[in-house]
PDB file of C-alpha atoms in Angstrom:
ATOM      1  CA  UNK N   1      25.979 -45.829  30.238  1.00 46.00           C
ATOM      2  CA  UNK N   2      29.310 -44.403  29.355  1.00 48.00           C
ATOM      3  CA  UNK N   3      32.487 -44.420  31.581  1.00 41.00           C
ATOM      4  CA  UNK N   4      31.736 -40.778  32.192  1.00 47.00           C
ATOM      5  CA  UNK N   5      28.190 -40.840  33.395  1.00 43.00           C
ATOM      6  CA  UNK N   6      29.101 -43.850  35.327  1.00 45.00           C
ATOM      7  CA  UNK N   7      31.615 -41.749  37.051  1.00 45.00           C
ATOM      8  CA  UNK N   8      29.560 -38.732  37.724  1.00 47.00           C
ATOM      9  CA  UNK N   9      26.785 -41.189  39.177  1.00 45.00           C
ATOM     10  CA  UNK N  10      29.211 -42.630  41.385  1.00 45.00           C
ATOM     11  CA  UNK N  11      30.568 -39.221  42.714  1.00 44.00           C
ATOM     12  CA  UNK N  12      27.031 -38.248  43.261  1.00 47.00           C
ATOM     13  CA  UNK N  13      25.844 -41.280  45.069  1.00 47.00           C
ATOM     14  CA  UNK N  14      28.622 -40.734  47.532  1.00 44.00           C
ATOM     15  CA  UNK N  15      27.870 -37.232  47.868  1.00 46.00           C
ATOM     16  CA  UNK N  16      24.105 -37.867  48.489  1.00 45.00           C
ATOM     17  CA  UNK N  17      24.825 -40.296  50.853  1.00 43.00           C
ATOM     18  CA  UNK N  18      27.140 -38.184  52.924  1.00 41.00           C
ATOM     19  CA  UNK N  19      25.252 -35.035  52.526  1.00 42.00           C
ATOM     20  CA  UNK N  20      21.593 -36.147  52.967  1.00 42.00           C
ATOM     21  CA  UNK N  21      22.106 -38.617  56.012  1.00 42.00           C
ATOM     22  CA  UNK N  22      24.003 -38.592  59.320  1.00 41.00           C
ATOM     23  CA  UNK N  23      25.207 -40.939  61.799  1.00 40.00           C
ATOM     24  CA  UNK N  24      27.130 -40.984  65.085  1.00 38.00           C
ATOM     25  CA  UNK N  25      30.474 -42.571  65.208  1.00 41.00           C
ATOM     26  CA  UNK N  26      28.918 -45.662  67.220  1.00 44.00           C
ATOM     27  CA  UNK N  27      26.505 -46.144  64.109  1.00 46.00           C
ATOM     28  CA  UNK N  28      27.123 -48.222  61.150  1.00 43.00           C
ATOM     29  CA  UNK N  29      28.444 -45.771  58.193  1.00 44.00           C
ATOM     30  CA  UNK N  30      25.575 -45.029  55.793  1.00 43.00           C
ATOM     31  CA  UNK N  31      27.547 -45.939  52.721  1.00 50.00           C
ATOM     32  CA  UNK N  32      27.700 -49.832  53.811  1.00 61.00           C
ATOM     33  CA  UNK N  33      24.913 -51.730  51.804  1.00 57.00           C
ATOM     34  CA  UNK N  34      23.060 -54.098  53.772  1.00 59.00           C
ATOM     35  CA  UNK N  35      22.716 -56.519  50.800  1.00 62.00           C
ATOM     36  CA  UNK N  36      24.425 -56.966  47.215  1.00 69.00           C
ATOM     37  CA  UNK N  37      23.325 -54.127  44.807  1.00 72.00           C
ATOM     38  CA  UNK N  38      21.298 -55.820  42.229  1.00 80.00           C
ATOM     39  CA  UNK N  39      19.892 -54.291  39.133  1.00 88.00           C
ATOM     40  CA  UNK N  40      16.789 -55.074  37.434  1.00 88.00           C
ATOM     41  CA  UNK N  41      16.157 -54.179  33.706  1.00 94.00           C
ATOM     42  CA  UNK N  42      12.989 -52.638  33.040  1.00 90.00           C
ATOM     43  CA  UNK N  43      11.609 -50.125  30.239  1.00 92.00           C
ATOM     44  CA  UNK N  44       8.434 -48.988  32.543  1.00 92.00           C
ATOM     45  CA  UNK N  45       8.531 -46.032  35.016  1.00 93.00           C
ATOM     46  CA  UNK N  46       8.229 -47.852  38.412  1.00 92.00           C
ATOM     47  CA  UNK N  47       5.411 -47.293  40.830  1.00 91.00           C
ATOM     48  CA  UNK N  48       6.475 -47.897  44.426  1.00 91.00           C
ATOM     49  CA  UNK N  49       6.981 -45.934  47.704  1.00 88.00           C
ATOM     50  CA  UNK N  50       9.759 -44.001  46.337  1.00 90.00           C
ATOM     51  CA  UNK N  51       8.885 -42.976  43.022  1.00 92.00           C
ATOM     52  CA  UNK N  52       5.036 -42.066  43.822  1.00 89.00           C
ATOM     53  CA  UNK N  53       6.137 -38.822  45.283  1.00 86.00           C
ATOM     54  CA  UNK N  54       8.514 -37.755  42.407  1.00 92.00           C
ATOM     55  CA  UNK N  55       7.449 -36.297  39.104  1.00 94.00           C
ATOM     56  CA  UNK N  56       7.926 -38.797  36.022  1.00 94.00           C
ATOM     57  CA  UNK N  57       9.859 -37.202  33.303  1.00 94.00           C
ATOM     58  CA  UNK N  58       7.917 -36.295  30.267  1.00 93.00           C
ATOM     59  CA  UNK N  59      10.819 -38.091  27.846  1.00 94.00           C
ATOM     60  CA  UNK N  60      13.036 -40.816  28.555  1.00 93.00           C
ATOM     61  CA  UNK N  61      12.944 -44.502  28.842  1.00 94.00           C
ATOM     62  CA  UNK N  62      13.581 -46.347  31.852  1.00 95.00           C
ATOM     63  CA  UNK N  63      16.390 -48.678  31.612  1.00 95.00           C
ATOM     64  CA  UNK N  64      17.035 -50.527  34.774  1.00 95.00           C
ATOM     65  CA  UNK N  65      16.749 -49.889  38.633  1.00 94.00           C
ATOM     66  CA  UNK N  66      17.646 -51.207  42.087  1.00 93.00           C
ATOM     67  CA  UNK N  67      16.415 -50.838  45.574  1.00 90.00           C
ATOM     68  CA  UNK N  68      17.877 -51.613  48.859  1.00 87.00           C
ATOM     69  CA  UNK N  69      19.004 -50.492  52.226  1.00 84.00           C
ATOM     70  CA  UNK N  70      21.856 -48.936  53.820  1.00 77.00           C
ATOM     71  CA  UNK N  71      22.040 -48.499  57.579  1.00 75.00           C
ATOM     72  CA  UNK N  72      18.648 -46.952  58.448  1.00 81.00           C
ATOM     73  CA  UNK N  73      18.036 -45.859  55.195  1.00 85.00           C
ATOM     74  CA  UNK N  74      15.879 -47.287  52.158  1.00 88.00           C
ATOM     75  CA  UNK N  75      16.880 -46.160  48.762  1.00 90.00           C
ATOM     76  CA  UNK N  76      15.827 -46.734  45.096  1.00 92.00           C
ATOM     77  CA  UNK N  77      18.131 -46.078  41.799  1.00 94.00           C
ATOM     78  CA  UNK N  78      16.737 -45.490  38.388  1.00 95.00           C
ATOM     79  CA  UNK N  79      18.518 -45.418  35.161  1.00 95.00           C
ATOM     80  CA  UNK N  80      16.775 -43.647  32.212  1.00 95.00           C
ATOM     81  CA  UNK N  81      17.963 -43.224  28.515  1.00 95.00           C
ATOM     82  CA  UNK N  82      16.847 -40.790  25.405  1.00 95.00           C
ATOM     83  CA  UNK N  83      16.614 -37.402  27.596  1.00 94.00           C
ATOM     84  CA  UNK N  84      17.691 -34.603  25.664  1.00 94.00           C
ATOM     85  CA  UNK N  85      19.507 -31.797  27.724  1.00 92.00           C
ATOM     86  CA  UNK N  86      16.290 -29.523  27.579  1.00 94.00           C
ATOM     87  CA  UNK N  87      14.009 -32.093  28.791  1.00 95.00           C
ATOM     88  CA  UNK N  88      16.390 -32.834  31.489  1.00 94.00           C
ATOM     89  CA  UNK N  89      16.480 -29.117  32.471  1.00 94.00           C
ATOM     90  CA  UNK N  90      12.493 -28.985  32.255  1.00 96.00           C
ATOM     91  CA  UNK N  91      12.590 -32.089  34.597  1.00 96.00           C
ATOM     92  CA  UNK N  92      15.011 -30.323  37.286  1.00 95.00           C
ATOM     93  CA  UNK N  93      12.184 -27.656  37.313  1.00 96.00           C
ATOM     94  CA  UNK N  94       9.487 -29.966  37.589  1.00 96.00           C
ATOM     95  CA  UNK N  95      11.469 -31.494  40.741  1.00 96.00           C
ATOM     96  CA  UNK N  96      11.340 -27.992  42.198  1.00 96.00           C
ATOM     97  CA  UNK N  97       7.763 -27.661  41.612  1.00 97.00           C
ATOM     98  CA  UNK N  98       6.928 -30.697  43.294  1.00 96.00           C
ATOM     99  CA  UNK N  99       8.256 -29.249  46.413  1.00 96.00           C
ATOM    100  CA  UNK N 100      11.921 -30.438  46.301  1.00 97.00           C
ATOM    101  CA  UNK N 101      14.484 -28.045  47.678  1.00 96.00           C
ATOM    102  CA  UNK N 102      17.836 -27.806  46.061  1.00 96.00           C
ATOM    103  CA  UNK N 103      20.707 -28.577  48.097  1.00 94.00           C
ATOM    104  CA  UNK N 104      23.525 -28.664  45.539  1.00 94.00           C
ATOM    105  CA  UNK N 105      23.546 -28.068  42.057  1.00 93.00           C
ATOM    106  CA  UNK N 106      26.316 -28.401  39.520  1.00 92.00           C
ATOM    107  CA  UNK N 107      26.359 -28.007  35.971  1.00 93.00           C
ATOM    108  CA  UNK N 108      29.647 -28.705  33.942  1.00 92.00           C
ATOM    109  CA  UNK N 109      30.733 -28.719  30.262  1.00 88.00           C
ATOM    110  CA  UNK N 110      33.532 -31.473  30.421  1.00 83.00           C
ATOM    111  CA  UNK N 111      33.936 -31.232  26.864  1.00 83.00           C
ATOM    112  CA  UNK N 112      32.836 -28.685  24.018  1.00 84.00           C
ATOM    113  CA  UNK N 113      28.973 -29.458  23.244  1.00 82.00           C
ATOM    114  CA  UNK N 114      28.612 -31.866  26.242  1.00 87.00           C
ATOM    115  CA  UNK N 115      26.995 -30.990  29.544  1.00 91.00           C
ATOM    116  CA  UNK N 116      26.809 -32.929  32.888  1.00 93.00           C
ATOM    117  CA  UNK N 117      24.555 -31.889  35.640  1.00 94.00           C
ATOM    118  CA  UNK N 118      24.580 -33.425  38.969  1.00 94.00           C
ATOM    119  CA  UNK N 119      22.095 -32.100  41.603  1.00 95.00           C
ATOM    120  CA  UNK N 120      20.867 -32.786  45.058  1.00 95.00           C
ATOM    121  CA  UNK N 121      17.418 -32.180  46.332  1.00 96.00           C
ATOM    122  CA  UNK N 122      15.527 -32.581  49.650  1.00 95.00           C
ATOM    123  CA  UNK N 123      11.833 -32.823  50.523  1.00 95.00           C
ATOM    124  CA  UNK N 124      10.980 -33.496  54.193  1.00 92.00           C
ATOM    125  CA  UNK N 125      12.847 -36.710  54.668  1.00 91.00           C
ATOM    126  CA  UNK N 126      13.306 -37.675  51.109  1.00 93.00           C
ATOM    127  CA  UNK N 127      16.568 -37.192  49.458  1.00 94.00           C
ATOM    128  CA  UNK N 128      16.578 -37.223  45.504  1.00 95.00           C
ATOM    129  CA  UNK N 129      20.058 -36.977  43.836  1.00 95.00           C
ATOM    130  CA  UNK N 130      20.276 -36.708  39.930  1.00 94.00           C
ATOM    131  CA  UNK N 131      23.144 -37.070  37.631  1.00 95.00           C
ATOM    132  CA  UNK N 132      22.816 -36.383  33.924  1.00 94.00           C
ATOM    133  CA  UNK N 133      24.939 -36.575  30.910  1.00 92.00           C
ATOM    134  CA  UNK N 134      24.035 -34.841  27.673  1.00 89.00           C
ATOM    135  CA  UNK N 135      26.459 -36.835  25.486  1.00 86.00           C
ATOM    136  CA  UNK N 136      24.713 -40.215  26.546  1.00 88.00           C
ATOM    137  CA  UNK N 137      21.317 -38.491  27.129  1.00 89.00           C
ATOM    138  CA  UNK N 138      21.080 -40.536  30.243  1.00 93.00           C
ATOM    139  CA  UNK N 139      19.786 -39.570  33.668  1.00 94.00           C
ATOM    140  CA  UNK N 140      20.463 -41.368  37.028  1.00 95.00           C
ATOM    141  CA  UNK N 141      17.818 -40.949  39.957  1.00 94.00           C
ATOM    142  CA  UNK N 142      18.679 -41.717  43.260  1.00 94.00           C
ATOM    143  CA  UNK N 143      15.894 -41.660  46.081  1.00 93.00           C
ATOM    144  CA  UNK N 144      16.624 -42.151  49.649  1.00 91.00           C
ATOM    145  CA  UNK N 145      14.443 -41.987  52.642  1.00 90.00           C
ATOM    146  CA  UNK N 146      14.696 -43.235  56.335  1.00 89.00           C
ATOM    147  CA  UNK N 147      13.342 -46.763  56.838  1.00 82.00           C
ATOM    148  CA  UNK N 148      10.772 -46.137  59.042  1.00 72.00           C
ATOM    149  CA  UNK N 149       9.360 -43.915  55.913  1.00 51.00           C
ATOM    150  CA  UNK N 150      10.143 -46.135  53.267  1.00 45.00           C
TER     151      UNK N 150
END
């Protein structure tokens, strides 16, 4: 993953944590991880309680994933590579077709011929954040849900 796509993912992750979850001042902040984040390399689409409810992209190769908890939320992160821009845009439509409503959508051209996308979706209590970089043809997915439903 390039520096630019890591930067977009970090910004999107922070935005998702703040926009999709809320806590009172007496509660533990949602952005504090309950344990160290560990990435596991994998070239297969994971089948778990987080990914079962989102469509699998038609193209793209899973690279790695992580799973954990933060306050009262469970989350699952997945990095994919080899996704052309057109396929990413088709995947965004598939997300909406699966019942996810867009909360925030951002598409920018940080340099000529390069496109970055950062979108946040919500379906019931499941939050889905996506960060895409056309230069790296990489897609990061971040799925979060209350632990009682995770």
